[in-house]
N, CA, C and O atoms as CSV, one atom per row, in Angstrom:
chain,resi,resn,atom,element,x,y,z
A,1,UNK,N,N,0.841,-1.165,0.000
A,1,UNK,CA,C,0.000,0.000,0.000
A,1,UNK,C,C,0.898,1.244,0.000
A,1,UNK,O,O,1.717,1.156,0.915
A,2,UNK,N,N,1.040,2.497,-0.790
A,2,UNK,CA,C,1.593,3.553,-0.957
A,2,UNK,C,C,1.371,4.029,0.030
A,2,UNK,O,O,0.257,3.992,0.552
A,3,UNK,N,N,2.616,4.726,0.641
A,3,UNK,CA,C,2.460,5.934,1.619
A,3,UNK,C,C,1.598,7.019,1.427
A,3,UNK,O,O,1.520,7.482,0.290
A,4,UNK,N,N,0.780,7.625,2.545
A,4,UNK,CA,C,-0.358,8.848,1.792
A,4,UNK,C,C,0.991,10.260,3.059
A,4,UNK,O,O,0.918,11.485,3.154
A,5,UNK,N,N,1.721,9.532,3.556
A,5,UNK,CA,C,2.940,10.723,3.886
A,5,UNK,C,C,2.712,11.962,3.062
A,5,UNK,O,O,2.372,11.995,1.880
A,6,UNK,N,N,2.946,12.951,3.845
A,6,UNK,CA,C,2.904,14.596,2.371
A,6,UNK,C,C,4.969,14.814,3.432
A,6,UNK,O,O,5.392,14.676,4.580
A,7,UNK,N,N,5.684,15.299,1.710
A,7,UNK,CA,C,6.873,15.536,2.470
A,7,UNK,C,C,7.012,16.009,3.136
A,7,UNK,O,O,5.960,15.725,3.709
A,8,UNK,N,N,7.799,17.109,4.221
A,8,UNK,CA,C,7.943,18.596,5.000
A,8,UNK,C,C,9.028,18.932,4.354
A,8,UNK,O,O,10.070,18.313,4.140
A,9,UNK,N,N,8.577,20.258,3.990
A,9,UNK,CA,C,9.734,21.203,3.232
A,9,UNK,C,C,10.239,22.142,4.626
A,9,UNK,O,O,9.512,22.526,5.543
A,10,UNK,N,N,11.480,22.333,4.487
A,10,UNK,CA,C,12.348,23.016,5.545
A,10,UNK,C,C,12.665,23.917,4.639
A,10,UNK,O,O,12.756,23.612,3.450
A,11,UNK,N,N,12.901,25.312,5.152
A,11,UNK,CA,C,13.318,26.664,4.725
A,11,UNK,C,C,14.382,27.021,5.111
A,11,UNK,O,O,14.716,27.509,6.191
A,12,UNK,N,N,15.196,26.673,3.828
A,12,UNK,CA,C,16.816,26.723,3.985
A,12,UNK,C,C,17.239,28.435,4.100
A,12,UNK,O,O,17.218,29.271,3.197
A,13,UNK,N,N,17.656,28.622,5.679
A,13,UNK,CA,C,18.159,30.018,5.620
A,13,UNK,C,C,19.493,30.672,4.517
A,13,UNK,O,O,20.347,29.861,4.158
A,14,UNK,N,N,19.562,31.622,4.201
A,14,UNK,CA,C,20.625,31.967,3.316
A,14,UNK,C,C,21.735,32.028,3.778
A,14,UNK,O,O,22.084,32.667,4.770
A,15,UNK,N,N,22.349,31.393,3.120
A,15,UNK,CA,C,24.113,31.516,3.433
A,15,UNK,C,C,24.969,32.409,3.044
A,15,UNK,O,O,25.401,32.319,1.895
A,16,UNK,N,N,25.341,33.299,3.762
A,16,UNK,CA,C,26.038,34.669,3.882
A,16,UNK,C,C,27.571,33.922,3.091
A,16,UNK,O,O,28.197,32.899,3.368
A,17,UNK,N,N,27.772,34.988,2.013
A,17,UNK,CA,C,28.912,34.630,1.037
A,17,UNK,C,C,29.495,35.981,1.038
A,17,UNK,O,O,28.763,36.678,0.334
A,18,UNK,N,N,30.525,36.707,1.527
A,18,UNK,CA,C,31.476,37.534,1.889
A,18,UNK,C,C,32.262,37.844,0.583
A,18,UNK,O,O,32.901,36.856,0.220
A,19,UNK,N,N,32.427,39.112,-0.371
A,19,UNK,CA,C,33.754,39.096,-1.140
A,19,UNK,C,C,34.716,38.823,-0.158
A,19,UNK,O,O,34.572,38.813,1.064
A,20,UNK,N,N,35.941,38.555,-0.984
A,20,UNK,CA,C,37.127,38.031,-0.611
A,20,UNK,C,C,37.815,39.481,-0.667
A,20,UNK,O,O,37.971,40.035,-1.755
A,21,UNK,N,N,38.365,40.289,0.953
A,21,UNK,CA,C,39.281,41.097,0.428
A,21,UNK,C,C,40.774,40.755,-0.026
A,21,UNK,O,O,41.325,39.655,-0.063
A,22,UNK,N,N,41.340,42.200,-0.410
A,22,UNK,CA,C,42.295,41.919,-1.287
A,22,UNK,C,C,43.817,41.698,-0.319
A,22,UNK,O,O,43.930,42.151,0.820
A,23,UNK,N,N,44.674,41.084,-0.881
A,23,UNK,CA,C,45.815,41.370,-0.331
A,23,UNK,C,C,45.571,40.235,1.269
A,23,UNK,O,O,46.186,40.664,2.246
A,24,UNK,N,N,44.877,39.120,1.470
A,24,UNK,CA,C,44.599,38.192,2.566
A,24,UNK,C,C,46.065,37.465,2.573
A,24,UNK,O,O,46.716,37.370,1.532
A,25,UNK,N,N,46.497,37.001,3.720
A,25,UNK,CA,C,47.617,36.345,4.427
A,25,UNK,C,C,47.657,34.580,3.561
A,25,UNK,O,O,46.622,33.915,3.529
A,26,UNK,N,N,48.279,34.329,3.265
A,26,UNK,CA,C,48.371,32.854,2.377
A,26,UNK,C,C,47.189,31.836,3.451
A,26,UNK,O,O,47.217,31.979,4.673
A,27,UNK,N,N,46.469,31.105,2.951
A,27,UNK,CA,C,45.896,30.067,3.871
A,27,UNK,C,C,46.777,29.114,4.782
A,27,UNK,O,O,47.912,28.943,4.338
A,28,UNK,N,N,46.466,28.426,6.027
A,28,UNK,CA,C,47.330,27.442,5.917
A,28,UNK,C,C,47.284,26.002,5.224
A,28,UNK,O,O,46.291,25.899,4.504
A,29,UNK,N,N,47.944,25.073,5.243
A,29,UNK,CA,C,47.916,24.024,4.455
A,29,UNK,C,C,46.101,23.533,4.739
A,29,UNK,O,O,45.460,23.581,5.789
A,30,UNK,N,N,45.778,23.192,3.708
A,30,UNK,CA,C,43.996,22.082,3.539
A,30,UNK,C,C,44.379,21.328,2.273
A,30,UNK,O,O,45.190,21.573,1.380
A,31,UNK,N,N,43.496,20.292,2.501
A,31,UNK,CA,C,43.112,20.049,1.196
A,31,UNK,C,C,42.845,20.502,-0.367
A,31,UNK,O,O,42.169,21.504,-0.137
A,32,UNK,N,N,42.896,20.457,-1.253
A,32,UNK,CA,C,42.606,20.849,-2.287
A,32,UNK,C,C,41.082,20.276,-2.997
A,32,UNK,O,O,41.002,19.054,-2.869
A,33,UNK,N,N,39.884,20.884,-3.701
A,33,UNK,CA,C,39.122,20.765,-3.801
A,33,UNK,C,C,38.664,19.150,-4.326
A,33,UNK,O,O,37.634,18.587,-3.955
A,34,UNK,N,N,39.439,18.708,-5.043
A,34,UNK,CA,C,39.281,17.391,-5.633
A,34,UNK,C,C,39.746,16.250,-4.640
A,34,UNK,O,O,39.405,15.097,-4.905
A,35,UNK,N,N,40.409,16.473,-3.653
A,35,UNK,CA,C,40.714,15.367,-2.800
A,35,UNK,C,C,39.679,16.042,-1.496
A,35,UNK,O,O,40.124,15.616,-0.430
A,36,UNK,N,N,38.728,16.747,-1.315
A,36,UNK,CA,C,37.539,16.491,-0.669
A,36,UNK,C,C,37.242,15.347,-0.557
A,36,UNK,O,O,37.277,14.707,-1.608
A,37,UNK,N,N,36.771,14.485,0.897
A,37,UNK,CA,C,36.342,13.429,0.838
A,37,UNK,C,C,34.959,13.277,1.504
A,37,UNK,O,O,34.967,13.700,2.659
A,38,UNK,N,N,34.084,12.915,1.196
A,38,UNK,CA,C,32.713,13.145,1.751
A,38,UNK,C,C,32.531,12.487,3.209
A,38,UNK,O,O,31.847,12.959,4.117
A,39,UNK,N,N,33.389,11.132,3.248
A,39,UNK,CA,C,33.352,10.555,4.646
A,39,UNK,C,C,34.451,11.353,6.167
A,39,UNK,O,O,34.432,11.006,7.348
A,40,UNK,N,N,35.340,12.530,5.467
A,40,UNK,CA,C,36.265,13.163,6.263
A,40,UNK,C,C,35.472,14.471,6.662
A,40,UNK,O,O,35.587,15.085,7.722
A,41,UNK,N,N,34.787,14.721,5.782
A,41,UNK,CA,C,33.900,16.004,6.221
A,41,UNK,C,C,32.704,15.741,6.960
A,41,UNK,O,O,32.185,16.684,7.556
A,42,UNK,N,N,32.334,14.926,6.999
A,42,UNK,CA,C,30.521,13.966,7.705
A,42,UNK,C,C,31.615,14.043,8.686
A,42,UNK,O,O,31.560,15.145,9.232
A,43,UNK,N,N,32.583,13.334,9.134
A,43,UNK,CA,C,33.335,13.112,10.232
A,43,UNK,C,C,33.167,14.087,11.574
A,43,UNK,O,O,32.697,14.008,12.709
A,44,UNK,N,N,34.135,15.465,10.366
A,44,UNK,CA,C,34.187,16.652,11.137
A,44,UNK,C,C,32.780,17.151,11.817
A,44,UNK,O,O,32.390,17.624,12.885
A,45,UNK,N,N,32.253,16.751,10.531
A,45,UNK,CA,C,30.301,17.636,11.255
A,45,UNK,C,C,29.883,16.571,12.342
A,45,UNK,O,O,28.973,16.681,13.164
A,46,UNK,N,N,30.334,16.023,12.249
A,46,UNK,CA,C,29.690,14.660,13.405
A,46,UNK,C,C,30.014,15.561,14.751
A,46,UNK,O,O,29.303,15.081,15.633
A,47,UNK,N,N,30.452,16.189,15.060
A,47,UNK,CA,C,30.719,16.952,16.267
A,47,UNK,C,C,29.812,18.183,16.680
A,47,UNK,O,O,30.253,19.300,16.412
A,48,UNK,N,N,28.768,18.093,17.214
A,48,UNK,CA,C,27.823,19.006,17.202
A,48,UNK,C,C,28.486,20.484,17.722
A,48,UNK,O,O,27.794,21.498,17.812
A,49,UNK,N,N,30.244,20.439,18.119
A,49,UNK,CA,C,30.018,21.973,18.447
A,49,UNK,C,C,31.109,22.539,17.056
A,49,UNK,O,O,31.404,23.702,16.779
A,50,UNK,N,N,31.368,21.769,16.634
A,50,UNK,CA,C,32.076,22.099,15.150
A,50,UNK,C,C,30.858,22.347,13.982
A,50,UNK,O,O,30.919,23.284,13.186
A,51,UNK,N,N,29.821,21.431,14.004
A,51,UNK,CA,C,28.592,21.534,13.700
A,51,UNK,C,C,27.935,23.083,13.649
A,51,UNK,O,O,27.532,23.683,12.653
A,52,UNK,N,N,27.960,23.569,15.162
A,52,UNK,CA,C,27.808,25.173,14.938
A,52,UNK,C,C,28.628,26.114,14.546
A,52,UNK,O,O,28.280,27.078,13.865
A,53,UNK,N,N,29.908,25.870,15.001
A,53,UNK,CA,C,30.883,26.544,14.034
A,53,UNK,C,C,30.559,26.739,12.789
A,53,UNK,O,O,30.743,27.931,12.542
A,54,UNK,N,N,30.193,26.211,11.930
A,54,UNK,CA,C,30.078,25.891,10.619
A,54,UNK,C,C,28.614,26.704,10.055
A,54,UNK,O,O,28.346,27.197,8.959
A,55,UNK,N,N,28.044,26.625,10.979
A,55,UNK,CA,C,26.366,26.967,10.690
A,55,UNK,C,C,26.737,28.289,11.052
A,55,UNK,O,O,26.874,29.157,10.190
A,56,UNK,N,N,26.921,28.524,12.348
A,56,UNK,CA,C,27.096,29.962,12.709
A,56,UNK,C,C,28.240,30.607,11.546
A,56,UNK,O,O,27.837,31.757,11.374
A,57,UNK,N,N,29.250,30.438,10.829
A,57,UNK,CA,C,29.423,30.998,10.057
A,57,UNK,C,C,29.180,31.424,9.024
A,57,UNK,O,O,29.653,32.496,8.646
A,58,UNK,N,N,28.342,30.659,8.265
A,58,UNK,CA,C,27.440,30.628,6.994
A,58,UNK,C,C,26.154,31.669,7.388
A,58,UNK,O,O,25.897,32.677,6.729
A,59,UNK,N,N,25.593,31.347,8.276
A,59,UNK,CA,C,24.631,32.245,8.679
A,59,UNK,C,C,24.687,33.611,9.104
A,59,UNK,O,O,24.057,34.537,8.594
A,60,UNK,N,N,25.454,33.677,10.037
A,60,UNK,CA,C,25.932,35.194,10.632
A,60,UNK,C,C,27.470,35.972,10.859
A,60,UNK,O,O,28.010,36.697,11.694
A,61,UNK,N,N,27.840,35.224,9.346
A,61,UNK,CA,C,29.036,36.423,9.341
A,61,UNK,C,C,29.065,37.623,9.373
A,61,UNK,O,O,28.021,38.108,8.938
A,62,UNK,N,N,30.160,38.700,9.854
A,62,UNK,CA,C,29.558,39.759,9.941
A,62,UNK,C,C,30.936,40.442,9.186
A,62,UNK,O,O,30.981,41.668,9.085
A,63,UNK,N,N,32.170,39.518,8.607
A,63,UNK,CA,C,33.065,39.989,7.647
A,63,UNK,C,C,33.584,38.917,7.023
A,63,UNK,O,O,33.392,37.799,7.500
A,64,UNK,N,N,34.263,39.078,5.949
A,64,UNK,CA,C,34.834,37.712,5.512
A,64,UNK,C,C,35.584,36.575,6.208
A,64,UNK,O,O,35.438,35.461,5.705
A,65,UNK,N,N,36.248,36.667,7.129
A,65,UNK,CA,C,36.551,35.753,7.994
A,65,UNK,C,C,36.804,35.974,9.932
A,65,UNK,O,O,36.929,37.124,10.354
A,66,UNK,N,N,36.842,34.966,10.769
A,66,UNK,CA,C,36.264,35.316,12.087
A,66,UNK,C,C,37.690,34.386,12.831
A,66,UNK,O,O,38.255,33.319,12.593
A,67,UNK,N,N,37.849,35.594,13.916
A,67,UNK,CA,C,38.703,34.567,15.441
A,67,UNK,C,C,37.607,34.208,15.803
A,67,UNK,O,O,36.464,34.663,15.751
A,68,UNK,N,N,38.515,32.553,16.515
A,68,UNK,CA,C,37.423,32.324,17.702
A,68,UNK,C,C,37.417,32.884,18.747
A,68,UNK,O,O,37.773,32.158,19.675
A,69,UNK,N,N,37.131,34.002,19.043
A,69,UNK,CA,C,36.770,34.607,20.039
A,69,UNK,C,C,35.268,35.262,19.421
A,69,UNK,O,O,34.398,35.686,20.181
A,70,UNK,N,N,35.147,35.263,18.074
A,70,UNK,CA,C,33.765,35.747,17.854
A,70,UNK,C,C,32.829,35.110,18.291
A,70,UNK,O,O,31.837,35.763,18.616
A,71,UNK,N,N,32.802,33.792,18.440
A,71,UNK,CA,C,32.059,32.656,18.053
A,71,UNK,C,C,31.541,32.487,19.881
A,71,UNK,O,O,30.605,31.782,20.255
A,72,UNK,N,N,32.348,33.252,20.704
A,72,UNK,CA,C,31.866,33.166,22.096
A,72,UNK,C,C,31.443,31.863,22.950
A,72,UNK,O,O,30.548,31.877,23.795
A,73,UNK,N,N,32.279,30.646,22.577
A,73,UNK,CA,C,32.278,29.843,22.881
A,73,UNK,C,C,33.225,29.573,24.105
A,73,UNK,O,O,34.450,29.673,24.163
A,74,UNK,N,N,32.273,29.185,25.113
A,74,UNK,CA,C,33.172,28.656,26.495
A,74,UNK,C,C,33.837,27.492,26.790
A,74,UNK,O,O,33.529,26.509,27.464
A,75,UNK,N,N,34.836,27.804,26.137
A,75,UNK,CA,C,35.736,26.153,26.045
A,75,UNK,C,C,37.222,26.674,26.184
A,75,UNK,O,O,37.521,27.864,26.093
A,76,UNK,N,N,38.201,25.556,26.434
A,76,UNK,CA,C,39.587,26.168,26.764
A,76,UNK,C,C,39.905,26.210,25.246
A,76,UNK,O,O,39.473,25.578,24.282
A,77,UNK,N,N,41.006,27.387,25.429
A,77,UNK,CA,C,41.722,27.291,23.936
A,77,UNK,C,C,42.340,26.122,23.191
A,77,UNK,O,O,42.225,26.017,21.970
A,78,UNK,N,N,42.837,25.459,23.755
A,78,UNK,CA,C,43.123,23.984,23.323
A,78,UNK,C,C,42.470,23.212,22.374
A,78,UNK,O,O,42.832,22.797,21.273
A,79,UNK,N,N,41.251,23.074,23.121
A,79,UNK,CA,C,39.906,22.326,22.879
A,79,UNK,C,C,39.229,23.036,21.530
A,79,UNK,O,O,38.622,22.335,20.719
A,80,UNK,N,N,39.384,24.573,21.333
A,80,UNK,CA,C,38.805,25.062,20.284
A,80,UNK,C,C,39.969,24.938,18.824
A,80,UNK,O,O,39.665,24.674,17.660
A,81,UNK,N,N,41.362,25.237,19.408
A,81,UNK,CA,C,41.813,25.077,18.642
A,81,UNK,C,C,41.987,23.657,17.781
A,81,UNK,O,O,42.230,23.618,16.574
A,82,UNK,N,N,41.792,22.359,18.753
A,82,UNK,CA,C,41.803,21.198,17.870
A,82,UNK,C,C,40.425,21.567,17.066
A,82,UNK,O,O,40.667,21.720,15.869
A,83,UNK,N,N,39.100,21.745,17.386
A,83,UNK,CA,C,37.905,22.169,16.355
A,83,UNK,C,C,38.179,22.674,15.082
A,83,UNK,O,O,37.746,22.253,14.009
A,84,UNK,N,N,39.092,23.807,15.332
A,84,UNK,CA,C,39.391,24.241,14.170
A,84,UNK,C,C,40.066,23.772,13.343
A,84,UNK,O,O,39.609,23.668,12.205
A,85,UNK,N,N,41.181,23.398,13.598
A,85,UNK,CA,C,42.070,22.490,12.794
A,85,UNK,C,C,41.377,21.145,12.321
A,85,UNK,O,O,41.621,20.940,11.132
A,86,UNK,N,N,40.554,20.133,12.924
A,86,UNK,CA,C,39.984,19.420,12.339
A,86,UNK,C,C,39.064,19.984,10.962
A,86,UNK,O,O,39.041,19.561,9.806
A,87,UNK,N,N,38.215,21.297,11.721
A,87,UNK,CA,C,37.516,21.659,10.221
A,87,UNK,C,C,38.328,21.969,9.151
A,87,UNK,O,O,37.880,21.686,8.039
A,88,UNK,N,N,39.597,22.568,9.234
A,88,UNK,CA,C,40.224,23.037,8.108
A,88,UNK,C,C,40.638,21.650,7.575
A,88,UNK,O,O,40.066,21.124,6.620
A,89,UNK,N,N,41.462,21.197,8.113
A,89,UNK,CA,C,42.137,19.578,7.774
A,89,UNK,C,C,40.936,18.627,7.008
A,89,UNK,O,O,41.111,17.716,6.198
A,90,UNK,N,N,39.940,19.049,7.435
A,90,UNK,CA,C,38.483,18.274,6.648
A,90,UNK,C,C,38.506,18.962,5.165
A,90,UNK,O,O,38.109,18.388,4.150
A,91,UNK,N,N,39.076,20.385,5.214
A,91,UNK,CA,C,38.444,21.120,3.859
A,91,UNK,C,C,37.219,21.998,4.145
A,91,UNK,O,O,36.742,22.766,3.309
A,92,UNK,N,N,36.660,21.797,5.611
A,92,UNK,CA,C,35.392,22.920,5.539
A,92,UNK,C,C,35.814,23.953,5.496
A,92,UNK,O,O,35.202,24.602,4.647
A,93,UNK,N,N,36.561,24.502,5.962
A,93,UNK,CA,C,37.319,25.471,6.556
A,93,UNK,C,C,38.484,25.957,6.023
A,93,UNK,O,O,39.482,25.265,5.823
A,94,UNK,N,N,38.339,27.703,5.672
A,94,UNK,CA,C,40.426,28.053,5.121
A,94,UNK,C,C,40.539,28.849,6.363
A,94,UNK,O,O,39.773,29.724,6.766
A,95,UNK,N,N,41.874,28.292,7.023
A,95,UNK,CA,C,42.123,29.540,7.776
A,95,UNK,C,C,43.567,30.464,8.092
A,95,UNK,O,O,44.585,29.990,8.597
A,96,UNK,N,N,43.440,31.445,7.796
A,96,UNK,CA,C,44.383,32.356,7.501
A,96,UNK,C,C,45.315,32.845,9.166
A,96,UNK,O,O,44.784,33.089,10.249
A,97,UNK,N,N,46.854,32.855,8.813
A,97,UNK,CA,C,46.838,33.530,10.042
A,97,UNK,C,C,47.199,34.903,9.689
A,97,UNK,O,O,47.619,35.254,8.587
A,98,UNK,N,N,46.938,35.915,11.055
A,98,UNK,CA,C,47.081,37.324,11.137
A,98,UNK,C,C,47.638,37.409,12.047
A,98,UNK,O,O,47.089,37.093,13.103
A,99,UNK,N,N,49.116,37.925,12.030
A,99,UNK,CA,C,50.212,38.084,13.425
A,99,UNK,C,C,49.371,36.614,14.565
A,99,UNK,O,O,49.419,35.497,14.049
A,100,UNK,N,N,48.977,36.672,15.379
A,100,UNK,CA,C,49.081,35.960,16.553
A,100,UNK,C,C,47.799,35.163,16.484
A,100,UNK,O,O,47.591,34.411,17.435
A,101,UNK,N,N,46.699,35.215,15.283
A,101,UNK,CA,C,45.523,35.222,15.750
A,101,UNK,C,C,45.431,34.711,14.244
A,101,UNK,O,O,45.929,35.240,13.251
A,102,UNK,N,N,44.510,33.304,14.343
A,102,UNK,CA,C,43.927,32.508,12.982
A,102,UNK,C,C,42.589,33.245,12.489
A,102,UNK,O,O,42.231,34.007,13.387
A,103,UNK,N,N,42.069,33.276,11.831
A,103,UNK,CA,C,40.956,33.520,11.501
A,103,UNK,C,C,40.205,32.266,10.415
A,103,UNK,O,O,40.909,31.594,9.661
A,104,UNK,N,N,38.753,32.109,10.488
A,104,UNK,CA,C,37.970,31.235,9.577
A,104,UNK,C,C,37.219,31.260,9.036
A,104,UNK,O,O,36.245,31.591,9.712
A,105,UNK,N,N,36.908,31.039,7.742
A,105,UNK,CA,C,35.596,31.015,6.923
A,105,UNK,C,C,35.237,29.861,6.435
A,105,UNK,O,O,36.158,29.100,6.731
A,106,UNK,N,N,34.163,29.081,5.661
A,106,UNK,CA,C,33.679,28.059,5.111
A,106,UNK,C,C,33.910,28.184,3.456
A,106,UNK,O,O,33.283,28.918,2.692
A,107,UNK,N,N,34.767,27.446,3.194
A,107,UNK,CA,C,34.839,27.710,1.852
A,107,UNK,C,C,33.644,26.414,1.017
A,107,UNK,O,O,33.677,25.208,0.772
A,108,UNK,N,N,32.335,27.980,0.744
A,108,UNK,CA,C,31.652,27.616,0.377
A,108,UNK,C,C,31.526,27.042,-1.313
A,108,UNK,O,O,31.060,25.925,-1.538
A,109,UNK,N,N,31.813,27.592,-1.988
A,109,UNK,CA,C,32.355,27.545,-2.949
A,109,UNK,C,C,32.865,25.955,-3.486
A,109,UNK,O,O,32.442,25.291,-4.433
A,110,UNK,N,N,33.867,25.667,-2.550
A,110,UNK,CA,C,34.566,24.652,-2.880
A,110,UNK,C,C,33.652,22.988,-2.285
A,110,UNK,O,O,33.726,21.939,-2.926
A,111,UNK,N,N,32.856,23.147,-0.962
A,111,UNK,CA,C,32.260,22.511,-0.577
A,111,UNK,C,C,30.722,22.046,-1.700
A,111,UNK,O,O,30.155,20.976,-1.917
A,112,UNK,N,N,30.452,23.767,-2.290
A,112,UNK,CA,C,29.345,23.383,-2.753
A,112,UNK,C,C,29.401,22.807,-4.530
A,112,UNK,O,O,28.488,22.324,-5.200
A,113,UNK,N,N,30.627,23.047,-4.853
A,113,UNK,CA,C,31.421,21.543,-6.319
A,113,UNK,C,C,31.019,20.387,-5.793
A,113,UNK,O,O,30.158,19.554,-6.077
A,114,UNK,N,N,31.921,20.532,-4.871
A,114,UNK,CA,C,31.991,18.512,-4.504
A,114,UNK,C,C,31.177,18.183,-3.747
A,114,UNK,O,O,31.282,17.003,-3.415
A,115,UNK,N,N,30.314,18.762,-3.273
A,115,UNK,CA,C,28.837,17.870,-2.180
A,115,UNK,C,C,27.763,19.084,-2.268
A,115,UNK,O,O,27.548,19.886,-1.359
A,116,UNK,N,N,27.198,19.064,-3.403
A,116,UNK,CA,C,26.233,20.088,-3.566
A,116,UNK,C,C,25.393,19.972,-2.835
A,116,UNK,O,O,25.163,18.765,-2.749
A,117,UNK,N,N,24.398,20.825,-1.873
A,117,UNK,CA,C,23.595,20.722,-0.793
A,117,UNK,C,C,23.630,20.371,0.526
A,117,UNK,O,O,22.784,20.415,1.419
A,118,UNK,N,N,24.985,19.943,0.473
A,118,UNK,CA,C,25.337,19.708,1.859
A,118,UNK,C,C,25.520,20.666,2.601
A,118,UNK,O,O,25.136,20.387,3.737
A,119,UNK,N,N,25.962,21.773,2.511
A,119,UNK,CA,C,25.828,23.557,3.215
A,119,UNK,C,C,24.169,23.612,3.578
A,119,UNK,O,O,23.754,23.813,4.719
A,120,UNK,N,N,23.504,23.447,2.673
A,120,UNK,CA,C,21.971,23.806,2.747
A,120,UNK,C,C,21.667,23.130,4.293
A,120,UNK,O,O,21.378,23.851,5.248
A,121,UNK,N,N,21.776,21.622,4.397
A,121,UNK,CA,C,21.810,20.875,5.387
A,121,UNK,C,C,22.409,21.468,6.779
A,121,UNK,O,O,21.983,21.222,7.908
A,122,UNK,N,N,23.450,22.269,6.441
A,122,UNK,CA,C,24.131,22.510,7.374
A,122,UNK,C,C,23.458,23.413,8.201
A,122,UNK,O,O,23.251,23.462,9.413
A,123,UNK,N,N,23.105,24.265,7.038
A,123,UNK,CA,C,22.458,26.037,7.376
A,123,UNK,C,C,21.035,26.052,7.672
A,123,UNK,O,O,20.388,27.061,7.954
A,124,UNK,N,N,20.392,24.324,7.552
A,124,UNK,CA,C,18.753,24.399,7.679
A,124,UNK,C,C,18.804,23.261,8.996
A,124,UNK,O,O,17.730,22.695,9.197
A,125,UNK,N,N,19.644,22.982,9.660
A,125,UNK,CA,C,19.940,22.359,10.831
A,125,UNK,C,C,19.787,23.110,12.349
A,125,UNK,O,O,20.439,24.030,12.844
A,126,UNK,N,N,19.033,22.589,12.693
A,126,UNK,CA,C,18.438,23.196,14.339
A,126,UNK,C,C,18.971,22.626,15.220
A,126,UNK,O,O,18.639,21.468,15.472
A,127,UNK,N,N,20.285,23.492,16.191
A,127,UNK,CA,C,20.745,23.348,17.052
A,127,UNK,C,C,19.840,22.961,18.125
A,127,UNK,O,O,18.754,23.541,18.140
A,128,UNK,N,N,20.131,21.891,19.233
A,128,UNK,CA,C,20.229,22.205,20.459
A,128,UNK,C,C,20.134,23.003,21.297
A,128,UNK,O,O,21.183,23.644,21.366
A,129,UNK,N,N,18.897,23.546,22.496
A,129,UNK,CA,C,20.126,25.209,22.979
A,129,UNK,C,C,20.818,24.163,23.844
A,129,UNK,O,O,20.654,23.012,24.250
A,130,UNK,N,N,21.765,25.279,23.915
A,130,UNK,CA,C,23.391,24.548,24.779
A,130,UNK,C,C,23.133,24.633,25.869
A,130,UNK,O,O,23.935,24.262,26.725
């Protein structure tokens, strides 16, 4: 017997896409777009507070790229800094340094070649409150 199910459509918020200013600090080492791997990036998101990292950047950037100190997360530096480095090392993530201080964005762009809609997912995903 056919399902009489009706789908639910979710309302994918917009994902804030930043020009690139000019003259930015070299990235550090990531991946390159073609060795994206879909099971290394599911990985990284598997972590619900890297998970918001990711969302909260797409959603409410407020310049092209962010310290974690924007992100106002109460965790030791340690602990944030492995986050980050896993996202970049995944490819979600380029992050640049500036004298003493990394900064991060979602390179959307490159994510949305090789796993089209998977950002959408990201950005139409309902946190937890913490």
């Amino acid at each position: 017997m056919p399902s009489t199910a009706h789908p639910v459509f979710v309302r994918v918020p917009d994902i804030k896409v930043l020009p690139e200013p000019a003259e930015l600090p070299e990235p550090l080492p990531e991946p390159a777009v073609e060795d994206l791997r879909l099971e290394t990036v599911l990985g990284a998101l598997s972590d619900p507070l890297r998970l918001r990292i990711v969302r909260k950047l797409l959603l409410e950037s407020e310049q092209f790229d962010h310290t974690c100190g924007w992100f106002g997360l109460d965790r030791p530096k340690s602990s944030l800094t492995h986050h980050f480095k896993t996202l970049r090392e995944a490819g979600i993530t380029r992050q640049r340094q500036y004298g003493l201080e990394r900064r991060s964005h979602v390179r959307v762009d490159d994510l949305n070649a090789r796993f089209p809609g998977l950002l959408d997912l990201v950005a139409a995903w309902t946190p937890d409150e913490p």
